Structures are given as C-alpha cells and as structure tokens.
Amino acid sequence: MKKHHSMKKILPALIASSALIPASFAVAEDGLEDYRDRFDALPYLPPIPSDNSLSSEKVELGNMLFFEPRISSSGVISCATCHNPALGWADRIPRATGHDGQVGERNTPTVLNSGFLESQFWDGRAPDLEAQALGPIEAGVEMAMDLDSALARLNEFDLYQRKFEAAFPNDEDPINADNLAKSLASFQRTLNTPHSPFDRYLRGDMEAISDQAKDGMVAFVDNGCIACHRGPELTDSQFHAIQVPGSTDLGRYTVTGEESDKYRFRTPTLRNVAVTYPYMNNGATETLEESVAIMGREMLGSEFEEATINDITAFLHTLTGEMPDFEVPALP
Amino acid sequence: MKKHHSMKKILPALIASSALIPASFAVAEDGLEDYRDRFDALPYLPPIPSDNSLSSEKVELGNMLFFEPRISSSGVISCATCHNPALGWADRIPRATGHDGQVGERNTPTVLNSGFLESQFWDGRAPDLEAQALGPIEAGVEMAMDLDSALARLNEFDLYQRKFEAAFPNDEDPINADNLAKSLASFQRTLNTPHSPFDRYLRGDMEAISDQAKDGMVAFVDNGCIACHRGPELTDSQFHAIQVPGSTDLGRYTVTGEESDKYRFRTPTLRNVAVTYPYMNNGATETLEESVAIMGREMLGSEFEEATINDITAFLHTLTGEMPDFEVPALP
C-alpha cells in the first residue's frame, strides 16, 4: 500500500491528472492491438452526479462516516467492517456477517471502483451510490440502526456539526439523511484503482503484463467473457440469470417481481477480482480458477480446458490495481 | 492524524531519537518546577523484553495480525475492531461488544502506550503484552476462536508463511502461538503518544499547555490524584478497590481469589484519557468531569469544587498525544 495522504491534497491532484493522462500512448506493439481495442482503461474518477459535486469537504466527511461505528446499533459495526480496506474493501468471507453475528444472503461486493457501476447491490436495487449508502445502516442483518437514531447520534458531536456545515454550507440543518448519503457516496467515488498492470498495458506499456496474461486476454475475448464483462469496469451493468451451487437467491426478481428476473444478478466487476474472493452471489466459490470454470460452463456453455482457465486467471490477476490512498480518520 | 509511514522506516528512527531527546530542557520558568518534577515525560518506546527483541519484521507482521479478522470465528472481528485506531485505539462504548454481539463485563482499554504498563487487563491477569495478546482471540465473548484454528487459518496463506519466517528466522515452524503473541506485542510497543502537550511542557515548552491546565496539574498533585496516577504512564500499576455505580465486577479477586482483592482494579493510565471515553471498569461514566468527581469522592474522600474539576479536566486534556503512525495493511 502506498503512503497515505490527506484527501484534501489528493482530490485536486486526482481531478487535474484525470484530464491529462492520454487514453492510449502505444510505444511498442505486441500484435494484439485488436484485442486491446476491445477494452477500456479505468478513468481516474467515475461520473459525478450534477446534484452532488465532489468536494474535499464531502470526501473528508464521508471518510469519517465510512469508519464511524456509532451509526450502528451495536456501536461497533461501520461501513469499513464489511468493506474492509485491509481486505480489498470487502470482507473475504462467503456471506456478509453483521449485527449480532447474523449472516446475510449475499457476498459483500467491494466498494473499489463502485462509482463506475450503473446500479448498486447484486440486484441493482439502488441506481447510484447515494441511493445505496443508507441501505446497510438500516438493514437488520447489517448495522441495524434506524436512520433517525444514526443522525441524532452524529448530531451529539460538535466535530460532526462543523464538518457537515463545511460540506453543505447552504443547508440550514445539514445533518440529514441526504447529506449522510452524499458524503459517503463522495468518499466512495475516490476509491478507485486506475493503476493496474492491465491499465498500464492498455496505456501502452507492452511489458506491464505477462505473455500468459496476454493469452488470457485473448481467451477472454475469443470465448465471449467480454460479452458481459466489458467497459472500463468490466461489467455491462445488466442482469443475467445464473444459479450457482447452493444458492436459492431470487436476485433481481426481489426488486422487480418480474418472472423473467428470477435468479438474475448484475454482472459483477472484475476489477481487483484477485483480492476480492470468495466469488459468486453467495460467496461459495473460493478460487478464480473454479469461478472461471463455472462461468464458462453456466454462462457460455463451454468446458474450458485447464490451460485456458489458467491463462484467463493470469489475465484476471492483472486487474488488481494499487489500493487507493485514504486515512483512518480521528473520530470525535 | 499525521501522514502514515511504513513501520520499516519509522522503527529505526524511533529507536535512534529516543536516545537523543533530553529528558528536560527548560528554557523558561513559570514557577511550577516543583510540580513538574513530580511527573515524567513519556519515553518514545517502552521497555523491550529480552526474549522478544523489537524488529521491523515483527512489527510489520504484528500490524497485519492486529487487523486480521480471520483469526476470529466469525471472520469479521480483529483486534482493531475493539482497539479501533479511529477511536483512540479503543471502542468508545461502555463495555466491549464481540462475537455474535455479546457484551462483555468491562470497558475496552486503549492499546496506546500499553507497553509501559506493568500488567495487562483491568485485573492484571497478564504480566505483559505477550501474555495478553492471545486472550481476546480465544475469549468466547470477543473473537471466540480456538488458537489452533487461528494458527491453521494463518498457515493457509503463503504471505503469512513468508512473514512469520522473516520475523522468526531461527524457528523451524514459525507460525505458532508464541510468535503470534510476540508479533502482536511488538506492534503494540510502537503505538505510543510521546508528543502530548503535557510532554512538551515537561520538556521545557512553558507555552505548551494553558494556565487552566497548569492549575489543574497543581490541583492534581495537591489533592493526591498523583498518589496512584504517577510515572510516565500516570499509573502506579497497583490494584485499588473501587465500586463504581452499576458494577458488581470482583476485579482482581477473579485472578487471585484473595478476599482483600475484591473490587480491586489496576489504576488505568491517564494518557489520552480525553479520547478514550467512556470511563471506569464498566464504562458507565461518559465525561471526564463526572469521572474526576467520582474519583475525588470514592478514592480521596473529597467533594471537589466545580472549578477544581474543570481545572483537572483541562489538565487531563493535555495528555492527549499525536496518534501513532501505522498502516492499514494489505492482507492476503
């Protein structure tokens, strides 16, 4: 992990540099340009919604709130408990474990690069990070805190009063649910990993990934993985039906009630997939090799050969980026 | 919080500088020298036991293990859950909440400067950090993991195999309970706060604390608080009988079985006391003012006047140091 820097200093640098980095700067060639052209390097920042401009004050406040366990009813569970920065901003257990040790139905997705997703949660029930942010606070199996109590708790601290005022200077009563969501979403939009070996490769460094990983990239395209895992985030943000071993989860159907949505889940990102094990909606699959085999069989109707599985796995490892800078905040 | 640096870089600097800082360097005088002489500035490092030399490799490994939730049976509780760096390396709830949301009997002590203590836990049942380290892993209300399972879990990761080998190069089978304890203890010995305003004052900076805090220091001495809260860590490491409201905890008696040890607890450190609320063995007291009043009444037989309470509270605030540098590790 790199040295940590305060968000105040990083954010302007991030915004400035994202305009300056050329999308492609090929200095050599390895004969795979047609394959590389099928992929997109990850931008430095995801889209910012017009009604929640990204300010240093919101990011700093969101960073505090992300690590704040007192907005859980036990007082010990924060966003960072399950989205643990030490564990790829996820939890590396099959299914999320929350309030009173209750185990949820689904595997915790990483928050890394989540600002690039077109919908949030495995079933896409939230359109964006703002709509997502408050769900886990209120969920009985997660933080189990009603929102009014969480806001009242924050209001007890002078420091939070000052930080909310600084982040939302036009609001008369800034400690409210909207601003809690906006701050958390702003912080999460800074948690991106644009410097993976694969991004460096796409930006022209032909040596950034191994020959086996290049073979894996070719197999990923030729076998059709890229049909769903595409774009900078390597997901189409669409819902596809899959029933992995041990799962009875109805997926997207629980949101829409449409029969055709039964067992559909949003294609997960493959960014940092090597450090966000275990896999699948129920976290029942431990290794990338097994996951690649399952996806080939269930989604593409192919029994991949072992060599193909190993090549694709080598490619997936190149999608692990540098973990983003952040600080463990000093909470009041 | 300061910028974070890797322990590899900090440790040699810490060790070098601790020899160079003069114990006292008075450049001015405020007429309180006799009072200042009753106190000791905090050294940069606590005593290091002869059978666990402090190496960068152990500190780095201990840092990883401190944030490692997979040595708990739920897979989500690490040392850092209750000894949370965002919350003064404690948890800011009355009594520790651990496995399956169970609530323990006692308030979580901070790990800050804990290497200076002559015994560990409220009841002193462990003589040092090595003896303390494994307790919470196995405690049913904390991490609830038997030690063999914890060690087996660590053994599954190549990275831990390499890190244990590097930290304990002479051991044939380095992933064992002793070395787990030694690594955690080594990391904790680096979590010190020697730069508090009061330390700067003791080292000669007459402006480092306010006049009210100086009045508080005087009151702290004159009223006898210093009888038990003394030395660099502001504790005598002795056990004193106190029954605070709501507590039926037998304290030291549970360790020794001696009738005279009933309700005795080790004098807690006052270092960083302003950021390690709530107070008392059962965490039932929220504010420093209330705590000072209780201690005056219960331990010294005095009903402190409000002005005295406020002065002592101002003094206690000067014991908050800079939080130590550390990194959230990238776990395997």
XYZ file of C-alpha atoms in Angstrom:
664
model
C 0.000 0.000 0.000
C 1.272 3.474 -0.801
C 1.878 6.171 1.724
C -1.354 7.781 2.786
C -2.107 11.375 2.014
C -4.939 13.556 3.139
C -7.857 13.713 0.712
C -7.642 17.481 0.774
C -4.363 17.234 -1.040
C -5.239 14.311 -3.279
C -8.566 15.338 -4.666
C -7.458 18.370 -6.725
C -4.493 16.345 -7.985
C -6.791 13.496 -8.992
C -9.149 15.776 -10.848
C -6.326 17.602 -12.611
C -4.458 14.452 -13.618
C -7.530 12.657 -14.919
C -7.731 15.265 -17.722
C -4.044 14.981 -18.574
C -3.465 11.243 -18.952
C -3.811 10.231 -22.619
C -6.247 7.362 -23.229
C -3.653 5.448 -25.202
C 0.068 6.001 -25.783
C 1.397 2.962 -27.551
C 5.157 2.962 -27.767
C 5.588 -0.600 -28.980
C 3.411 -3.331 -30.388
C 2.809 -6.966 -29.492
C 0.375 -7.807 -32.304
C -2.648 -7.731 -30.000
C -3.957 -4.259 -30.749
C -7.288 -5.635 -31.998
C -7.750 -7.339 -28.649
C -6.645 -4.357 -26.596
C -9.123 -2.213 -28.510
C -11.945 -4.262 -27.022
C -11.077 -2.983 -23.530
C -11.058 0.406 -21.812
C -8.585 1.657 -19.224
C -10.167 2.800 -15.976
C -10.546 6.591 -15.667
C -9.238 8.250 -12.508
C -12.701 9.238 -11.349
C -16.190 7.911 -12.093
C -19.007 10.190 -13.293
C -20.021 12.770 -10.678
C -23.778 13.430 -10.380
C -24.826 17.028 -11.008
C -26.616 17.248 -7.670
C -23.642 16.033 -5.601
C -20.497 17.813 -6.721
C -17.330 16.198 -5.411
C -15.717 18.485 -2.830
C -12.805 17.850 -0.471
C -15.100 18.643 2.455
C -17.612 15.961 1.479
C -14.867 13.417 0.849
C -13.278 14.101 4.221
C -16.634 13.856 5.990
C -17.536 10.720 4.037
C -14.208 9.191 5.060
C -15.078 9.831 8.720
C -18.589 8.420 8.331
C -17.316 5.336 6.488
C -15.267 4.405 9.566
C -17.927 5.503 12.101
C -19.262 2.528 14.096
C -21.613 4.617 16.206
C -24.145 4.765 13.388
C -24.724 1.052 14.026
C -26.983 -0.087 16.841
C -24.195 -2.156 18.468
C -21.766 0.750 18.207
C -19.048 -1.478 16.745
C -20.014 -2.001 13.087
C -19.067 0.574 10.473
C -19.122 0.502 6.668
C -15.431 -0.445 6.962
C -16.298 -3.598 8.923
C -17.534 -5.414 5.813
C -15.892 -3.102 3.278
C -12.551 -3.547 4.990
C -9.628 -1.670 3.391
C -7.287 -4.412 4.631
C -9.290 -6.958 2.609
C -9.742 -5.278 -0.774
C -12.558 -3.132 0.676
C -14.686 -6.272 1.052
C -14.685 -8.978 3.757
C -13.325 -12.205 2.235
C -15.970 -14.377 3.838
C -18.717 -16.081 1.810
C -21.681 -14.033 3.043
C -21.754 -10.755 4.957
C -21.793 -11.055 8.757
C -23.398 -8.140 10.567
C -25.393 -7.182 13.659
C -25.280 -9.830 16.408
C -23.341 -12.134 14.111
C -26.228 -12.572 11.721
C -25.196 -13.876 8.302
C -26.811 -12.306 5.230
C -27.702 -13.992 1.974
C -25.064 -12.457 -0.298
C -21.344 -11.926 -0.696
C -20.139 -8.399 0.096
C -19.142 -6.529 -3.077
C -16.033 -4.337 -2.905
C -16.555 -0.590 -2.844
C -13.459 -0.160 -5.034
C -14.492 1.497 -8.317
C -18.155 1.168 -7.332
C -18.799 4.694 -8.606
C -18.410 3.332 -12.126
C -21.339 0.911 -11.752
C -24.651 1.828 -13.328
C -26.562 0.309 -10.431
C -25.670 -0.843 -6.916
C -26.168 -4.114 -4.972
C -26.218 -7.572 -6.554
C -29.862 -6.993 -7.550
C -29.361 -3.408 -8.737
C -31.995 -2.064 -6.363
C -30.184 1.266 -5.946
C -29.395 3.355 -9.014
C -26.314 5.060 -7.575
C -24.025 5.338 -4.567
C -26.230 7.948 -2.903
C -29.211 5.583 -3.041
C -27.037 2.706 -1.868
C -25.330 4.377 1.084
C -28.103 4.252 3.672
C -29.277 0.691 2.998
C -26.654 -1.138 5.088
C -27.108 1.240 8.047
C -30.773 0.319 8.339
C -30.573 -3.345 7.295
C -31.374 -5.563 10.288
C -28.635 -8.061 9.439
C -26.026 -5.358 8.864
C -25.798 -2.242 11.069
C -29.402 -2.471 12.345
C -29.723 1.251 13.156
C -32.740 3.341 12.278
C -31.691 6.415 10.370
C -33.120 8.972 12.777
C -31.116 7.463 15.620
C -27.963 7.469 13.494
C -28.448 11.153 12.653
C -29.218 12.005 16.280
C -26.026 10.245 17.341
C -23.946 12.249 14.848
C -25.628 15.444 15.993
C -24.247 14.900 19.511
C -20.711 15.613 18.273
C -19.536 19.204 17.725
C -16.995 17.966 15.202
C -19.676 16.374 13.020
C -21.776 19.542 13.254
C -18.811 21.541 11.954
C -17.883 19.027 9.253
C -21.459 18.755 7.914
C -21.712 22.571 7.882
C -18.434 22.799 5.967
C -19.519 20.144 3.467
C -23.042 21.537 2.963
C -22.742 25.284 3.607
C -26.114 26.152 2.045
C -28.157 23.820 4.234
C -29.764 25.176 7.359
C -29.861 21.792 9.050
C -27.035 19.911 7.322
C -27.033 16.713 9.412
C -29.717 14.863 7.484
C -30.121 11.594 5.623
C -29.499 13.103 2.179
C -26.214 14.628 3.233
C -25.108 11.472 5.044
C -25.657 9.606 1.766
C -23.992 12.311 -0.316
C -20.860 12.353 1.867
C -20.480 8.586 1.894
C -21.001 8.485 -1.893
C -18.418 11.244 -2.392
C -15.801 9.371 -0.368
C -16.507 6.154 -2.235
C -16.078 7.895 -5.610
C -12.433 8.476 -4.674
C -11.754 4.769 -4.015
C -10.549 3.769 -7.462
C -7.717 1.626 -8.766
C -6.704 3.030 -12.151
C -3.077 1.852 -11.990
C -3.482 -1.882 -12.518
C -0.958 -3.696 -14.712
C -3.714 -4.174 -17.291
C -4.412 -0.416 -17.376
C -0.728 0.236 -17.856
C -0.751 -2.293 -20.669
C -3.752 -0.631 -22.315
C -1.959 2.713 -21.984
C 0.988 1.430 -23.978
C 3.338 -0.451 -21.643
C 3.669 -3.743 -23.528
C 5.717 -5.228 -20.659
C 3.159 -4.487 -17.938
C 1.552 -7.942 -18.141
C 2.992 -11.392 -18.825
C 2.636 -13.386 -22.007
C 0.342 -15.796 -20.185
C -1.889 -12.887 -19.135
C -1.986 -11.759 -22.776
C -3.039 -15.267 -23.788
C -5.687 -14.968 -21.098
C -6.896 -11.671 -22.519
C -7.216 -13.312 -25.941
C -9.102 -16.287 -24.455
C -11.330 -13.863 -22.517
C -12.324 -12.173 -25.777
C -12.466 -15.243 -28.022
C -14.568 -17.254 -25.580
C -17.104 -14.461 -25.148
C -16.455 -13.493 -21.493
C -16.220 -9.943 -22.756
C -19.865 -10.010 -23.866
C -20.912 -9.260 -20.284
C -17.624 -8.236 -18.643
C -16.898 -5.168 -20.752
C -16.128 -1.465 -20.484
C -13.675 0.095 -18.017
C -15.344 -1.633 -15.059
C -15.589 -4.969 -16.912
C -19.325 -5.230 -16.409
C -22.258 -4.480 -18.684
C -24.330 -3.471 -15.632
C -27.009 -5.839 -16.901
C -28.762 -8.681 -15.062
C -28.157 -12.247 -16.121
C -29.706 -15.449 -14.810
C -27.379 -17.805 -13.002
C -27.934 -20.319 -10.239
C -24.646 -21.189 -8.631
C -24.314 -24.231 -6.361
C -26.015 -23.699 -3.008
C -27.907 -20.535 -3.964
C -31.695 -20.193 -3.950
C -31.490 -16.397 -4.084
C -34.102 -14.964 -6.484
C -31.887 -11.969 -7.295
C -33.330 -9.183 -9.452
C -36.826 -10.720 -9.099
C -36.919 -9.464 -5.489
C -36.735 -5.909 -6.896
C -38.980 -6.078 -9.962
C -41.323 -9.013 -9.236
C -40.964 -9.944 -12.924
C -40.882 -13.683 -13.530
C -38.148 -13.209 -16.137
C -35.895 -11.604 -13.491
C -35.747 -14.714 -11.321
C -32.148 -15.665 -10.444
C -30.773 -12.669 -12.330
C -27.821 -10.754 -10.829
C -25.901 -7.759 -12.049
C -22.670 -8.763 -13.739
C -20.010 -8.114 -11.094
C -16.950 -6.030 -11.904
C -13.742 -7.965 -12.471
C -11.569 -5.087 -11.256
C -9.441 -6.340 -8.302
C -11.160 -9.701 -8.553
C -7.992 -11.490 -7.350
C -8.209 -9.719 -3.972
C -11.997 -9.879 -3.543
C -12.520 -13.580 -3.126
C -14.673 -15.583 -2.444
C -16.899 -15.382 -5.512
C -20.499 -15.569 -6.784
C -23.589 -14.054 -5.196
C -23.377 -16.475 -2.273
C -19.585 -16.436 -1.982
C -19.494 -20.210 -2.275
C -16.554 -20.308 -4.694
C -13.048 -19.805 -3.265
C -10.730 -19.626 -6.248
C -10.552 -17.747 -9.524
C -9.851 -20.985 -11.392
C -13.062 -22.553 -10.128
C -15.011 -19.362 -10.880
C -13.725 -19.201 -14.441
C -14.711 -22.848 -14.971
C -18.201 -22.227 -13.539
C -18.741 -19.139 -15.673
C -17.611 -20.972 -18.812
C -19.980 -23.835 -18.089
C -23.023 -21.887 -16.834
C -22.886 -18.709 -18.908
C -21.082 -19.730 -22.108
C -21.843 -23.442 -22.369
C -18.136 -24.285 -22.615
C -15.991 -26.695 -20.651
C -12.761 -24.690 -20.560
C -9.521 -26.605 -20.742
C -7.179 -26.249 -17.810
C -4.702 -24.190 -19.856
C -7.452 -21.755 -20.816
C -8.573 -21.447 -17.208
C -5.016 -20.723 -16.092
C -4.498 -18.144 -18.823
C -7.738 -16.320 -18.019
C -6.842 -16.437 -14.320
C -3.436 -14.873 -15.101
C -5.268 -12.148 -17.026
C -7.673 -11.523 -14.137
C -4.703 -11.019 -11.795
C -3.582 -8.073 -13.937
C -6.789 -6.243 -12.984
C -5.582 -5.708 -9.395
C -4.695 -2.041 -9.010
C -2.844 -0.047 -6.377
C -5.098 0.316 -3.378
C -6.350 3.916 -3.090
C -4.961 6.414 -0.608
C -7.111 7.140 2.400
C -6.688 7.878 6.075
C -8.127 6.185 9.088
C -9.849 9.281 10.478
C -9.583 10.513 14.049
C -13.236 10.346 15.083
C -14.746 12.570 17.781
C -3.549 12.385 12.320
C -0.159 12.640 10.647
C 0.767 11.158 7.334
C 1.322 7.454 7.619
C 4.729 5.938 7.129
C 5.789 2.357 6.904
C 6.999 0.878 10.174
C 10.127 -0.231 8.387
C 11.145 3.394 8.113
C 9.835 4.548 11.469
C 11.259 1.972 13.778
C 14.980 2.757 13.388
C 14.155 6.478 13.615
C 12.153 5.900 16.803
C 14.920 3.936 18.419
C 17.563 6.455 17.412
C 15.595 9.514 18.501
C 14.611 8.061 21.854
C 18.260 8.224 22.880
C 18.671 11.791 21.695
C 15.757 13.659 23.274
C 16.821 15.219 26.575
C 14.582 14.402 29.489
C 14.240 18.041 30.376
C 15.298 21.201 28.557
C 13.837 24.131 30.438
C 14.196 27.386 28.544
C 11.902 29.449 30.722
C 10.216 29.138 34.076
C 6.637 29.532 35.264
C 7.266 28.947 38.963
C 5.868 25.403 38.867
C 9.084 23.446 38.650
C 8.364 21.625 41.921
C 5.112 20.399 40.452
C 6.601 19.461 37.107
C 9.266 17.460 38.922
C 6.544 15.147 40.204
C 5.823 13.979 36.645
C 7.742 12.112 33.937
C 7.587 12.677 30.217
C 6.698 9.605 28.196
C 9.681 7.874 26.542
C 9.487 7.066 22.848
C 9.455 3.338 23.436
C 8.501 1.169 26.423
C 10.870 -1.471 27.853
C 11.557 -4.289 25.390
C 11.714 -7.791 26.911
C 14.988 -9.616 26.409
C 13.252 -12.623 24.837
C 11.338 -10.588 22.249
C 13.633 -8.062 20.626
C 11.791 -5.408 18.653
C 12.421 -5.908 14.935
C 10.819 -4.246 11.928
C 9.772 -7.670 10.684
C 7.865 -8.471 13.888
C 6.246 -5.040 13.934
C 5.129 -5.365 10.325
C 3.744 -8.846 10.945
C 2.085 -7.707 14.173
C 0.486 -4.842 12.284
C -1.008 -7.335 9.815
C -2.216 -9.644 12.578
C -3.748 -6.764 14.539
C -6.047 -6.034 11.583
C -6.643 -9.687 10.696
C -10.311 -10.666 11.190
C -9.857 -14.251 10.051
C -8.379 -15.225 13.385
C -11.899 -14.745 14.812
C -14.526 -17.445 14.450
C -16.954 -15.093 12.654
C -14.207 -13.930 10.284
C -15.093 -10.263 10.849
C -13.637 -9.339 14.259
C -9.988 -8.321 14.569
C -8.016 -6.722 17.404
C -8.725 -3.431 15.619
C -12.490 -3.925 15.977
C -12.436 -3.040 19.678
C -8.999 -1.367 19.671
C -10.082 0.868 16.809
C -7.439 3.374 15.634
C -10.249 5.757 14.635
C -11.447 5.786 18.254
C -8.231 6.262 20.240
C -7.406 2.551 19.786
C -10.394 1.660 21.982
C -14.131 1.429 21.138
C -15.938 4.310 22.884
C -18.792 2.133 24.049
C -19.321 1.243 27.705
C -18.478 -2.458 27.564
C -16.747 -4.425 24.818
C -19.037 -5.957 22.192
C -17.674 -9.050 20.496
C -18.673 -12.357 18.917
C -22.362 -12.566 17.954
C -22.948 -9.170 19.573
C -22.218 -10.443 23.067
C -21.403 -7.692 25.543
C -18.532 -8.254 27.980
C -18.263 -7.077 31.546
C -15.577 -4.417 31.135
C -14.668 -1.306 29.215
C -12.050 -1.796 26.497
C -8.692 -0.262 27.496
C -6.744 1.543 24.786
C -3.648 -0.179 23.433
C -1.904 3.199 23.211
C 1.191 3.166 25.453
C 0.135 -0.202 26.838
C 3.736 -1.409 26.621
C 4.504 0.856 29.578
C 2.065 -0.947 31.879
C 3.450 -3.398 34.425
C 0.484 -5.720 33.978
C -2.300 -6.066 31.421
C -6.127 -6.197 31.621
C -8.192 -4.399 34.268
C -7.431 -7.227 36.697
C -3.734 -7.527 35.783
C -4.073 -11.199 34.915
C -1.360 -10.964 32.250
C 2.103 -9.704 33.172
C 2.976 -8.300 29.736
C 1.757 -7.741 26.194
C 2.920 -11.183 25.075
C 0.783 -12.822 27.751
C -2.115 -10.518 26.947
C -2.179 -10.896 23.181
C -3.874 -14.280 22.830
C -6.596 -13.753 25.433
C -9.080 -11.844 23.277
C -8.675 -14.271 20.358
C -9.870 -17.176 22.498
C -12.388 -15.322 24.711
C -15.901 -16.521 23.884
C -17.365 -13.006 24.087
C -14.603 -11.487 21.977
C -13.139 -13.267 18.932
C -14.265 -16.758 20.029
C -11.602 -18.646 18.055
C -9.565 -21.508 19.420
C -5.889 -20.853 18.958
C -5.124 -23.939 16.895
C -7.790 -22.951 14.376
C -6.428 -19.413 14.245
C -2.919 -20.689 13.568
C -4.190 -23.162 10.977
C -6.031 -20.338 9.225
C -2.857 -18.209 9.079
C -0.910 -21.200 7.797
C -3.154 -21.319 4.715
C -1.671 -18.077 3.402
C 1.727 -18.056 1.660
C 2.207 -14.437 2.672
C 1.869 -15.235 6.380
C 4.270 -18.160 5.990
C 6.840 -15.790 4.495
C 6.247 -13.034 7.057
C 6.499 -15.370 10.053
C 9.700 -16.850 8.593
C 11.166 -13.376 8.144
C 10.213 -12.327 11.690
C 11.410 -15.551 13.353
C 14.215 -16.811 11.125
C 15.560 -19.268 13.702
C 12.300 -21.141 14.192
C 11.645 -24.256 12.214
C 7.874 -23.920 12.442
C 7.426 -20.194 12.993
C 3.616 -19.994 12.801
C 2.899 -20.837 16.429
C 1.123 -19.272 19.399
C 4.286 -17.807 20.938
C 5.220 -15.998 17.765
C 1.675 -14.780 17.184
C 1.830 -13.211 20.654
C 5.334 -11.848 20.142
C 4.413 -10.171 16.854
C 1.260 -8.575 18.232
C 3.161 -7.378 21.303
C 5.926 -5.927 19.122
C 3.443 -3.953 17.028
C 1.693 -2.667 20.133
C 5.000 -1.479 21.629
C 5.222 1.012 18.747
C 1.807 2.551 19.460
C 2.905 5.348 21.762
C 1.999 9.002 22.084
C 5.074 10.816 23.436
C 4.224 14.194 21.869
C 1.357 15.333 24.063
C 1.183 18.999 25.083
C 1.978 17.936 28.645
C 5.125 16.116 27.496
C 6.210 19.193 25.581
C 5.580 21.239 28.732
C 7.647 18.835 30.832
C 10.397 19.061 28.224
C 10.584 22.842 28.654
C 7.921 24.458 26.468
C 6.167 26.636 29.059
C 3.522 27.649 26.495
C 2.532 24.109 25.539
C -0.386 23.994 27.997
C -2.842 26.649 29.196
C -2.836 28.382 32.564
C -6.002 26.482 33.463
C -4.269 23.184 32.676
C -1.366 24.262 34.908
C -3.863 24.985 37.691
C -5.226 21.518 37.021
C -1.762 19.994 37.325
C -1.342 21.730 40.681
C -4.745 20.511 41.874
C -3.918 17.017 40.613
C -0.824 16.964 42.825
C -2.213 18.829 45.823
C -5.348 16.698 46.024
C -3.417 13.455 45.849
C -4.515 12.129 42.468
C -0.822 11.660 41.755
C -0.535 9.075 44.544
C -1.884 6.437 42.164
C -1.683 8.177 38.786
C 2.069 8.630 38.644
C 5.088 7.920 36.463
C 5.266 8.409 32.694
C 2.119 6.336 32.137
C 0.267 8.053 35.035
C -0.464 4.787 36.775
C 1.190 3.001 39.692
C 0.264 -0.375 38.147
C -1.241 -1.290 41.513
C -4.728 -2.584 42.302
C -7.146 -0.417 44.272
C -10.644 -1.197 45.481
C -13.442 0.813 43.906
C -17.057 0.021 43.243
C -18.433 2.406 40.679
C -22.188 2.745 40.124
C -23.652 -0.258 38.343
C -20.612 -2.514 38.743
C -20.587 -5.825 40.613
C -17.304 -6.884 38.986
C -14.983 -8.544 41.534
C -11.890 -7.351 39.679
C -8.502 -8.604 40.857
C -10.226 -11.175 43.114
C -11.099 -13.213 39.985
C -7.354 -13.650 39.433
C -6.008 -14.212 42.956
C -9.024 -15.472 44.926
C -7.806 -13.308 47.818
C -10.651 -11.727 49.786
C -8.646 -8.490 50.034
C -8.534 -8.237 46.219
C -12.309 -7.970 45.854
C -13.332 -4.996 43.690
C -9.701 -4.058 43.079
C -8.704 -2.876 39.596
C -5.390 -1.753 38.181
C -5.114 2.023 38.121
C -5.802 2.918 34.488
C -3.397 5.129 32.560
C -4.497 8.732 32.073
C -2.582 9.062 28.820
C -5.073 10.032 26.048
C -7.888 9.834 28.555
C -9.814 12.594 26.739
C -10.150 10.398 23.634
C -10.774 7.090 25.407
C -14.168 7.716 26.954
C -16.344 6.299 28.459
C -14.684 5.633 31.802
C -14.404 3.199 34.738
C -14.195 -0.590 34.611
C -17.782 -0.803 33.370
C -17.678 2.236 31.082
C -20.676 3.737 32.836
C -19.264 7.256 33.088
C -19.365 9.416 29.970
C -17.452 12.582 30.812
C -14.095 13.480 32.329
C -15.774 15.945 34.688
C -18.009 13.232 36.120
C -15.057 10.854 36.394
C -12.913 13.384 38.246
C -15.758 13.998 40.692
C -16.251 10.251 41.257
C -12.540 9.647 41.804
C -12.314 12.546 44.251
C -15.288 11.206 46.205
C -14.527 7.465 46.104
C -10.729 7.382 46.222
C -9.760 10.596 48.010
C -12.807 11.322 50.148
C -13.118 14.826 48.719
C -16.064 16.598 47.144
C -14.205 18.598 44.509
C -15.498 22.077 43.717
C -16.620 22.668 40.149
C -13.610 24.939 39.462
C -11.214 22.203 40.618
C -12.976 19.631 38.450
C -12.716 21.917 35.432
C -9.039 22.631 36.071
C -8.147 18.950 36.440
C -10.168 18.185 33.306
C -8.209 20.853 31.402
C -5.007 19.197 32.632
C -6.199 15.748 31.540
C -6.819 17.082 28.036
C -3.103 17.935 27.748
C -2.315 14.216 27.992
C -3.692 13.548 24.505
C -0.746 12.886 22.194
C -0.357 12.656 18.469
C -1.828 9.374 17.314
C 0.957 6.996 16.250
C 1.811 6.270 12.642
C 0.644 2.940 11.306
C -0.645 1.472 8.076
C -3.795 -0.408 7.346
C -2.066 -3.494 5.950
C -2.929 -5.212 2.672
C -3.872 -8.661 3.942
C -3.556 -11.811 1.838
